[in-house]
Coordinates of C-alpha atoms and ligand atoms in Angstrom, one line a residue:
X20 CA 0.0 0.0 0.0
X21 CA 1.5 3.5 -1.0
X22 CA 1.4 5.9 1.6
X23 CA -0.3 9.2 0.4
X24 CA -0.9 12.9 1.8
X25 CA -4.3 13.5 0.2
X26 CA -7.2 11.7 -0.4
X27 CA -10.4 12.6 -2.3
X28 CA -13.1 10.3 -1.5
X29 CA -16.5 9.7 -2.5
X30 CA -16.4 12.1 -5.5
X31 CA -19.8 11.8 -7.5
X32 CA -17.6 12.0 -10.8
X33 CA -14.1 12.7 -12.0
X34 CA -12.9 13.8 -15.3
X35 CA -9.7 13.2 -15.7
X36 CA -10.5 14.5 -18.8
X37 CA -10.2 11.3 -21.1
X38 CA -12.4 9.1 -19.0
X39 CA -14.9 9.8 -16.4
X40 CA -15.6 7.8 -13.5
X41 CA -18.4 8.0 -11.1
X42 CA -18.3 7.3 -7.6
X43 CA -14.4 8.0 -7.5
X44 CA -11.4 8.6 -5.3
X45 CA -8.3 10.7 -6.4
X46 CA -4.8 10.0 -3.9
X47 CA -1.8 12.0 -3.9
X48 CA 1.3 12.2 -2.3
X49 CA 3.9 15.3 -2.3
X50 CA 1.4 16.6 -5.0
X51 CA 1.7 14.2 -7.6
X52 CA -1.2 12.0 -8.4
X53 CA -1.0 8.1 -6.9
X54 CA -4.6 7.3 -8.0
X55 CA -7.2 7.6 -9.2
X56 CA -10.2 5.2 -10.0
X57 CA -13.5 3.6 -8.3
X58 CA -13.4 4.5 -4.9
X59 CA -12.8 0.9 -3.6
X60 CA -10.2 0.4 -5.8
X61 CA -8.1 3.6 -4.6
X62 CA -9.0 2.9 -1.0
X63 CA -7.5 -0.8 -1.7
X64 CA -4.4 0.6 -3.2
X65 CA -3.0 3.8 -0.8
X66 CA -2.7 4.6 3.0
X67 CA -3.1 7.7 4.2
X68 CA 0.3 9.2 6.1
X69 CA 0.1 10.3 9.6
X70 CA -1.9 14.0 9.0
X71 CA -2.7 13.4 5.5
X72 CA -5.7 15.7 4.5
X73 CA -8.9 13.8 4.0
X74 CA -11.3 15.9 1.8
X75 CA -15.0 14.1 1.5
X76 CA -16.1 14.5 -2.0
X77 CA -20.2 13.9 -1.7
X78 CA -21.8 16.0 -3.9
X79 CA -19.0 17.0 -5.8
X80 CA -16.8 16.4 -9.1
X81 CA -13.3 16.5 -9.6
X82 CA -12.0 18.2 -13.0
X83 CA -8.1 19.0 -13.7
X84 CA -6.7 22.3 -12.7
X85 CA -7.5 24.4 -16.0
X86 CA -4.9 25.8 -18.1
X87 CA -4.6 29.0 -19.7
X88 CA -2.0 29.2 -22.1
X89 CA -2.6 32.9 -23.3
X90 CA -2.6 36.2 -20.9
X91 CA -1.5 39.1 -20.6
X92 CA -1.7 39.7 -17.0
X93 CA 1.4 41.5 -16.0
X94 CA 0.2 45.2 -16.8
X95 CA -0.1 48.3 -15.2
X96 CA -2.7 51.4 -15.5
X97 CA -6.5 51.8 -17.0
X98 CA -7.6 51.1 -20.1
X99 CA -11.4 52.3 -19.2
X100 CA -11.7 55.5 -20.6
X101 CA -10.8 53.7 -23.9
X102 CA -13.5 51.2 -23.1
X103 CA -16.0 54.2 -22.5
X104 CA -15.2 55.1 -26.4
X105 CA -15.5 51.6 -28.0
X106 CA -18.5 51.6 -25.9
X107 CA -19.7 54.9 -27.9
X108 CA -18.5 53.8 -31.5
X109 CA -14.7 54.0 -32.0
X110 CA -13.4 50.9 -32.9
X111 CA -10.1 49.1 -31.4
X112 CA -7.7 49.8 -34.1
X113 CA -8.2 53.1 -34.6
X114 CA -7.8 54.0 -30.5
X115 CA -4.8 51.9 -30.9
X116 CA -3.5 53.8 -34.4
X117 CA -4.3 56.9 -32.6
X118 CA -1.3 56.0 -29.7
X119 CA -4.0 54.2 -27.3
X120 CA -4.1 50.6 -27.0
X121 CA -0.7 48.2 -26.1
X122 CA 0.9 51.7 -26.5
X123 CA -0.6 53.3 -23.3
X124 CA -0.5 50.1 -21.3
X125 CA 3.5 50.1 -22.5
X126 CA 4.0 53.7 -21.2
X127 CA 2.4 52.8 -17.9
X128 CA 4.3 49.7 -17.1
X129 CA 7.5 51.4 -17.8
X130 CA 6.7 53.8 -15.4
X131 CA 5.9 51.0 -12.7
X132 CA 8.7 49.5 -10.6
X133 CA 8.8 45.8 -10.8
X134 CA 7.1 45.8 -7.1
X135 CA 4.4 47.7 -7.9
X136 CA 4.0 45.5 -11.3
X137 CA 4.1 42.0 -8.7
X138 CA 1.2 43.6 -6.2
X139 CA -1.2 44.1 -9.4
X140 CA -0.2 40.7 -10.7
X141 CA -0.7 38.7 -7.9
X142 CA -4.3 39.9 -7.0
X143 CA -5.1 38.5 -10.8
X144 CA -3.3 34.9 -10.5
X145 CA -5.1 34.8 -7.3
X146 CA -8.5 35.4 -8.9
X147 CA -7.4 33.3 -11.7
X148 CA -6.5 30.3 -9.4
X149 CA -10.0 30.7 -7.3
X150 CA -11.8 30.4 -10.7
X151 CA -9.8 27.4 -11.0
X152 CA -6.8 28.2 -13.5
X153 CA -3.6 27.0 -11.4
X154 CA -1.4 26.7 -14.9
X155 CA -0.9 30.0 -17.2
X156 CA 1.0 31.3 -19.4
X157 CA 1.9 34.8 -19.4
X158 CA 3.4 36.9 -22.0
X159 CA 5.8 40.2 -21.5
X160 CA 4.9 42.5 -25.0
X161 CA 3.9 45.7 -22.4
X162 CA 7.6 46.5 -22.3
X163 CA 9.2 46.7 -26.0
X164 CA 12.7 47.3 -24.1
X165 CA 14.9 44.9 -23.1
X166 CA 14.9 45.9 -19.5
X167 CA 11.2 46.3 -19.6
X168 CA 10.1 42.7 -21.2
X169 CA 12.8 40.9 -18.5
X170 CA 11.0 43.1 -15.6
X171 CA 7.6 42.0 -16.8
X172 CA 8.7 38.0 -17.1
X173 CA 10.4 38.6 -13.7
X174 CA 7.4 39.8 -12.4
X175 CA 4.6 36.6 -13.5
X176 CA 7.0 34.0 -12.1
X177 CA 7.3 35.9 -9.1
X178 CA 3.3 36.6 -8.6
X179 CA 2.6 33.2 -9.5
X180 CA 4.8 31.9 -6.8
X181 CA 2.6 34.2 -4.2
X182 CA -0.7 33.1 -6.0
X183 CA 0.2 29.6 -6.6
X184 CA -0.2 29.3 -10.1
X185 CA 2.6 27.9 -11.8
X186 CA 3.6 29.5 -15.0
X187 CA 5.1 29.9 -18.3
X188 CA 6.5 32.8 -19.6
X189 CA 6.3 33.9 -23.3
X190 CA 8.5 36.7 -24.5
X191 CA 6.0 39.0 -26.9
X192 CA 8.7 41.4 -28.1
X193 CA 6.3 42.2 -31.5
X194 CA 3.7 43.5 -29.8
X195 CA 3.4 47.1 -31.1
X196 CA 6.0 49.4 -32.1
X197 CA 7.8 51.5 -29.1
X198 CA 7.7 55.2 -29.8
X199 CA 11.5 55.4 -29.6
X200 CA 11.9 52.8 -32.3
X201 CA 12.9 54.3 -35.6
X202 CA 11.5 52.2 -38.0
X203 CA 10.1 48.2 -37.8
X204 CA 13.2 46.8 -39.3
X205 CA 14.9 48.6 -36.4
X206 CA 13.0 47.5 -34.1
X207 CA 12.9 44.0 -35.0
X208 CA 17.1 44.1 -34.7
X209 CA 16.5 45.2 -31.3
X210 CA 13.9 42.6 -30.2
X211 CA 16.5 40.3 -31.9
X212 CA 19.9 41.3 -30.2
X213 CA 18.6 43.0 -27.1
X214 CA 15.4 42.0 -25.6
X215 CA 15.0 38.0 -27.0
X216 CA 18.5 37.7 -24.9
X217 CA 17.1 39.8 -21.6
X218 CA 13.9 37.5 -21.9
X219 CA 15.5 34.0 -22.2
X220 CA 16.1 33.1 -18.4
X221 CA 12.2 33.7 -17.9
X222 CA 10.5 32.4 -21.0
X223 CA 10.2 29.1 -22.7
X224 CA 8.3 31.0 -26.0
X225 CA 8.2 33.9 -27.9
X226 CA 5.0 35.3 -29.4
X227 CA 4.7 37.9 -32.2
X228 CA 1.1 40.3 -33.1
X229 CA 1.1 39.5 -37.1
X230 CA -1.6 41.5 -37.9
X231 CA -2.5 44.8 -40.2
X232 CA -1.0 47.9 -37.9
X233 CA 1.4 45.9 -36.2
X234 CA 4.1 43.3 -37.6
X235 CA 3.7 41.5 -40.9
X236 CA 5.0 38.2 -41.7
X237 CA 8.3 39.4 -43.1
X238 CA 8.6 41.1 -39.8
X239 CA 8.2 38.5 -37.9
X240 CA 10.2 36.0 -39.5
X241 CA 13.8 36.6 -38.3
X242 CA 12.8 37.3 -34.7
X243 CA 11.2 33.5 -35.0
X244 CA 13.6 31.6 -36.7
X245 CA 16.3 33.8 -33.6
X246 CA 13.9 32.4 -30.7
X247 CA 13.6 28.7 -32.6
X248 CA 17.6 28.7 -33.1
X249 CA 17.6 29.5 -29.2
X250 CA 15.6 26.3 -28.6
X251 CA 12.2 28.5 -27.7
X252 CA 8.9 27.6 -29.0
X253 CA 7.1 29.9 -31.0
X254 CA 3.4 30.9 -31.1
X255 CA 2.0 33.5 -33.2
X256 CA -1.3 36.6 -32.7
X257 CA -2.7 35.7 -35.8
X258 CA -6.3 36.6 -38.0
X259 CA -7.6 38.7 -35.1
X260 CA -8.9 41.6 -37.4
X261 CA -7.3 40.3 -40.9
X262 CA -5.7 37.1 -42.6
X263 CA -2.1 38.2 -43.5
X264 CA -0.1 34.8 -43.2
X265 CA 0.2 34.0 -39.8
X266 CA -1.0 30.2 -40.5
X267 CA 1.3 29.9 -43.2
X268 CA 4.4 31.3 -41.8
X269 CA 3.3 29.3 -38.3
X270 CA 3.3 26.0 -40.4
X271 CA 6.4 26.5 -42.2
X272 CA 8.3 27.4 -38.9
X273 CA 6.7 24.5 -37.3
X274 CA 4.9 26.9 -34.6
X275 CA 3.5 25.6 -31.5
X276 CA 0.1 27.8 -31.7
X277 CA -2.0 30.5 -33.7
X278 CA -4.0 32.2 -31.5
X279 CA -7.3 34.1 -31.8
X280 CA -8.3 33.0 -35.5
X281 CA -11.7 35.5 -35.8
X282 CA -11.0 35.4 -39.4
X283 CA -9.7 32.6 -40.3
X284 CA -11.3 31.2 -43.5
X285 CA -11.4 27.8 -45.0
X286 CA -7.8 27.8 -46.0
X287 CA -5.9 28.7 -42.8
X288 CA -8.6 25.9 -41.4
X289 CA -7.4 23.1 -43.4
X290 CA -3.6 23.9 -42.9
X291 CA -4.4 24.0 -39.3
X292 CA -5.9 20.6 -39.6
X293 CA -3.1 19.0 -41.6
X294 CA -0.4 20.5 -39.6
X295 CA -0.9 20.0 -36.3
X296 CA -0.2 23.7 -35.3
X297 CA -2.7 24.4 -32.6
X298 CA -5.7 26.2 -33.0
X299 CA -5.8 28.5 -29.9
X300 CA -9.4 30.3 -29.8
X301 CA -10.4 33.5 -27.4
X302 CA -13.8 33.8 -27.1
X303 CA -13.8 36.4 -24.5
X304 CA -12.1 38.6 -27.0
X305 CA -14.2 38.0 -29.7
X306 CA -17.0 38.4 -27.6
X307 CA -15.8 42.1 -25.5
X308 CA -14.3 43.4 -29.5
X309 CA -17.3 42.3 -30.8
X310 CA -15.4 40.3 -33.5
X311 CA -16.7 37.2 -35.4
X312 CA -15.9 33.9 -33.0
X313 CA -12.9 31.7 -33.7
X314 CA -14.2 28.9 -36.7
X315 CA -13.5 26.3 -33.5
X316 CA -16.0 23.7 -34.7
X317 CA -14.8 23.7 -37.7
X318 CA -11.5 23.3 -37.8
X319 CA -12.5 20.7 -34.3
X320 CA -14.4 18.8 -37.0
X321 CA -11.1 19.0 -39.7
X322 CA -9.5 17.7 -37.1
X323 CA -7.3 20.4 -35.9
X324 CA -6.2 20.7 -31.9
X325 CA -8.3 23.5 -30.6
X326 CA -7.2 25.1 -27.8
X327 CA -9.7 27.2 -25.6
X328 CA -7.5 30.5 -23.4
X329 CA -9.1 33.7 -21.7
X330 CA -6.5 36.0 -23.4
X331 CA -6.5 38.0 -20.2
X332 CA -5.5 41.7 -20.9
X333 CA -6.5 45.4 -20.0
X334 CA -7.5 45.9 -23.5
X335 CA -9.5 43.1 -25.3
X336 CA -10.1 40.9 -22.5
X337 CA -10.5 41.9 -19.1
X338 CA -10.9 38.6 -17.5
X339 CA -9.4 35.6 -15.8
X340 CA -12.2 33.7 -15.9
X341 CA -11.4 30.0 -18.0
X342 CA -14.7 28.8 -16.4
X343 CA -16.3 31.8 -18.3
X344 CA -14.6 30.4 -21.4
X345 CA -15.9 26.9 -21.5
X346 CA -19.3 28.1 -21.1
X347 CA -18.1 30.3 -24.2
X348 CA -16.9 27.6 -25.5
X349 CA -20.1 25.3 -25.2
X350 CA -22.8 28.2 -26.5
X351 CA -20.3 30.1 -28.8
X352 CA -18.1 27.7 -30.4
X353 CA -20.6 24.5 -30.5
X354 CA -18.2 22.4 -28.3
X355 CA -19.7 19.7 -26.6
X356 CA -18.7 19.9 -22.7
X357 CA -16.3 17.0 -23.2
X358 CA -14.2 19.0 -25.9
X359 CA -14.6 22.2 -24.2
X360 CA -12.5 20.9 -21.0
X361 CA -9.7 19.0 -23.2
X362 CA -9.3 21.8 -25.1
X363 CA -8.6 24.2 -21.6
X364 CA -6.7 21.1 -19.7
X365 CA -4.6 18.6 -21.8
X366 CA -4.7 20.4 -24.8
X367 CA -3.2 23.8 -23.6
X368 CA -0.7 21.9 -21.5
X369 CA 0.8 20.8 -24.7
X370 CA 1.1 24.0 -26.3
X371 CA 3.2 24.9 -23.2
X372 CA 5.0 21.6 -23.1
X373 CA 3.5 20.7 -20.1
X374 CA 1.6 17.5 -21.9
X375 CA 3.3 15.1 -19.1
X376 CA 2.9 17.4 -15.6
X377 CA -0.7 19.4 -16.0
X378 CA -4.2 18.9 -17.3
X379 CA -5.1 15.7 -16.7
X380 CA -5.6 13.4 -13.4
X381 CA -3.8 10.4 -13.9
X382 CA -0.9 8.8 -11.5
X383 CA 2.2 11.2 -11.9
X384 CA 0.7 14.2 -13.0
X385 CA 1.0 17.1 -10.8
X386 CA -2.0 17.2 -8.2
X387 CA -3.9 20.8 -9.1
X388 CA -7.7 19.5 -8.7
X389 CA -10.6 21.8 -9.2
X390 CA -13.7 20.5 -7.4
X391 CA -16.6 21.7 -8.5
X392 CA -20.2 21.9 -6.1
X393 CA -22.3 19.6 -8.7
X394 CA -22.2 15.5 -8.7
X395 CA -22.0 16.5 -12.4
X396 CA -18.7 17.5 -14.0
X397 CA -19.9 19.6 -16.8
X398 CA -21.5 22.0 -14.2
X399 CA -17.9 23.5 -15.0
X400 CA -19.3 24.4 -18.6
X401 CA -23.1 24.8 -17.7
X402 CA -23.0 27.3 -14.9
X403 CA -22.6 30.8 -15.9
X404 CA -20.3 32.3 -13.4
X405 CA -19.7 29.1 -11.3
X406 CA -17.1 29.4 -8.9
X407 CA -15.7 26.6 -8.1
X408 CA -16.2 24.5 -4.7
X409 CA -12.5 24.6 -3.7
X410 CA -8.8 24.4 -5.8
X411 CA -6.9 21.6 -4.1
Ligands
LIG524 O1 -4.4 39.4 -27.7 N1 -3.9 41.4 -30.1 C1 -2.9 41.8 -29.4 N2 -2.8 41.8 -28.1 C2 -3.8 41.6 -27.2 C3 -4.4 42.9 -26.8 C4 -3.5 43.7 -26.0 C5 -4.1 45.0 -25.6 O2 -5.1 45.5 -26.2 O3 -3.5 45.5 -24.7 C6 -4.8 40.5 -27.6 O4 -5.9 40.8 -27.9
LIG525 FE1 -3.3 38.0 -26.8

């Protein structure tokens, strides 16, 4: 019998996500995952330690610990008087053509010290984690200098520590184009030799905005093929507001993700589907830019790995919520319940390269259980709002 810290007993049912079992048990010890199964068979199998926590699980259902693998949460200042003015007719693009947008949010985080920076980003992570999100990714791109993007890495792995939410950093150097810069080309040099180099120690990935007002493809190309040659995955902003080649440069560099995909056509779709790129959809954004949604049943039904993410950030997507996003995902998107939480648990974790330590509950895997205050799972999806019963 395997001595254990933790057990979860009685659980009405558990979805691990790639089975779900009713009238279940979940053991863990030094949190990592021992088992998980029928109740009598986990009971059969462990001993609780000396002190081990005992958590009765009536009435409730166990779910992974979700993961978002795209936020922006490390910022500073308001974005709400530019809200106000969406609100009354002016669109995103041209606020953000006008100076507003990433560019105000970059001015106020470089007038924040790094402290002030960690206070704001821990009271996020910490609302993230109580709505269940204990893995996120979180991308620097508020900074555009080198000192700026390391501060802002610095920062996440610092406020996740605080919040307990583990993370993974993404180095967004082609987020918008720094008022100091001189031209793209010369900023692209800089994101090249200055800030991919400051952002290394704290990132496993690098992210670029391909898009119509802020870097095209040709832009983006040396910066990736400098962060793949430095052994960091790449993920790519792509057909927010326009299709100009982010699939296509994404496939050829072998990219780990696309991400947002409002206009994404049938095209961009099927090379999705055939190469495995992930298909990372934001249907918070969509929904608060009042953009088309992300094709995700589609390219779901291609067969293309869709990914579901809040895309936390003070300008497109205020809110941490990934419980918000599976019921999104479930009314929006036309995911069933079932593909709604792979897409926010395993799935994500692989785009992070986290496939074999989060999102799913099986012996070995880290030990980040949501329980959620229904016998039935896909309360998680159903209830608007739902908070969940406890994050173990
Ligand atoms: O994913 N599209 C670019 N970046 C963010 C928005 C950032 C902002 O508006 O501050 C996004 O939507
Ligand atoms: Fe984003």
């Amino acid at each position: 019998m395997q001595p254990v810290d933790l057990v979860i007993d009685r659980l009405a049912s558990v979805a691990t996500p790639e089975r779900v079992l009713v009238d279940a048990a979940i053991a863990a010890s030094a949190g990592r995952i021992v088992a998980v199964g029928p109740r009598e068979e986990v009971l059969r199998a462990v001993a609780p330690a000396h002190g081990a926590v005992e958590i009765d699980g009536r009435g409730l259902s166990a779910i992974p610990g979700l993961v978002d693998c795209h936020t922006h949460a490390v910022w500073a200042g308001s974005r709400i008087d530019e809200f106000d003015r969406r609100a009354q007719g002016q669109p995103y693009e041209q606020i953000a053509a006008a100076g507003g947008g990433i560019r105000a949010t970059v001015a106020a985080v470089r007038g924040a010290t790094e402290e002030e920076l960690t206070a704001l980003t821990v009271r996020r992570l910490a609302r993230m984690r109580a709505l269940g999100t204990t893995t996120a990714e979180v991308k620097s791109g508020y900074g555009l200098d080198a000192a700026s993007e390391a501060a802002m890495l610095r920062v996440a792995h610092a406020a996740g520590r605080s919040a307990g939410v583990r993370i993974s950093g993404t180095c967004l150097a082609l987020h918008a184009l720094p008022p100091e810069a001189a031209s793209a080309a010369a900023f692209v040099r800089t994101a090249i030799d200055e800030i991919l180099p400051a952002c290394e120690p704290y990132a496993t990935a690098v992210d670029c905005f391909l898009e119509r007002g802020a870097f095209s493809a040709e832009e983006c190309r040396p910066f990736l093929e400098a962060a793949r040659a430095r052994g960091l995955a790449l993920r790519l902003h792509g057909d927010q507001f326009s299709e100009c080649g982010a699939i296509p440069l994404a496939v050829e560099l072998g990219a780990a993700s696309v991400d947002h995909l409002e206009q994404t056509g049938r095209d961009g779709i099927r090379l999705l589907a055939e190469s495995g790129v992930a298909a990372v959809c934001l249907p918070l954004c969509a929904l608060y830019l009042d953009l088309p949604m992300p094709p995700a049943r589609a390219l779901a039904d291609a067969g293309a790995r869709v990914v579901l993410a809040t895309d936390f950030n003070p300008g497109s997507a205020p809110a941490e919520s990934m419980l918000s996003v599976l019921n999104l995902a479930c009314t929006r998107l036309r995911l069933s319940c079932a593909e709604a939480l792979a897409a926010a648990t395993l799935a994500p974790a692989r785009v992070l390269g986290l496939e074999r330590e989060v999102g799913r509950l099986e012996p070995g895997y880290a030990a980040d259980i949501v329980l959620i205050a229904d016998p039935d799972w896909r309360a998680a999806c159903y209830h608007l709002g739902e908070v969940p019963a406890r994050v173990v």
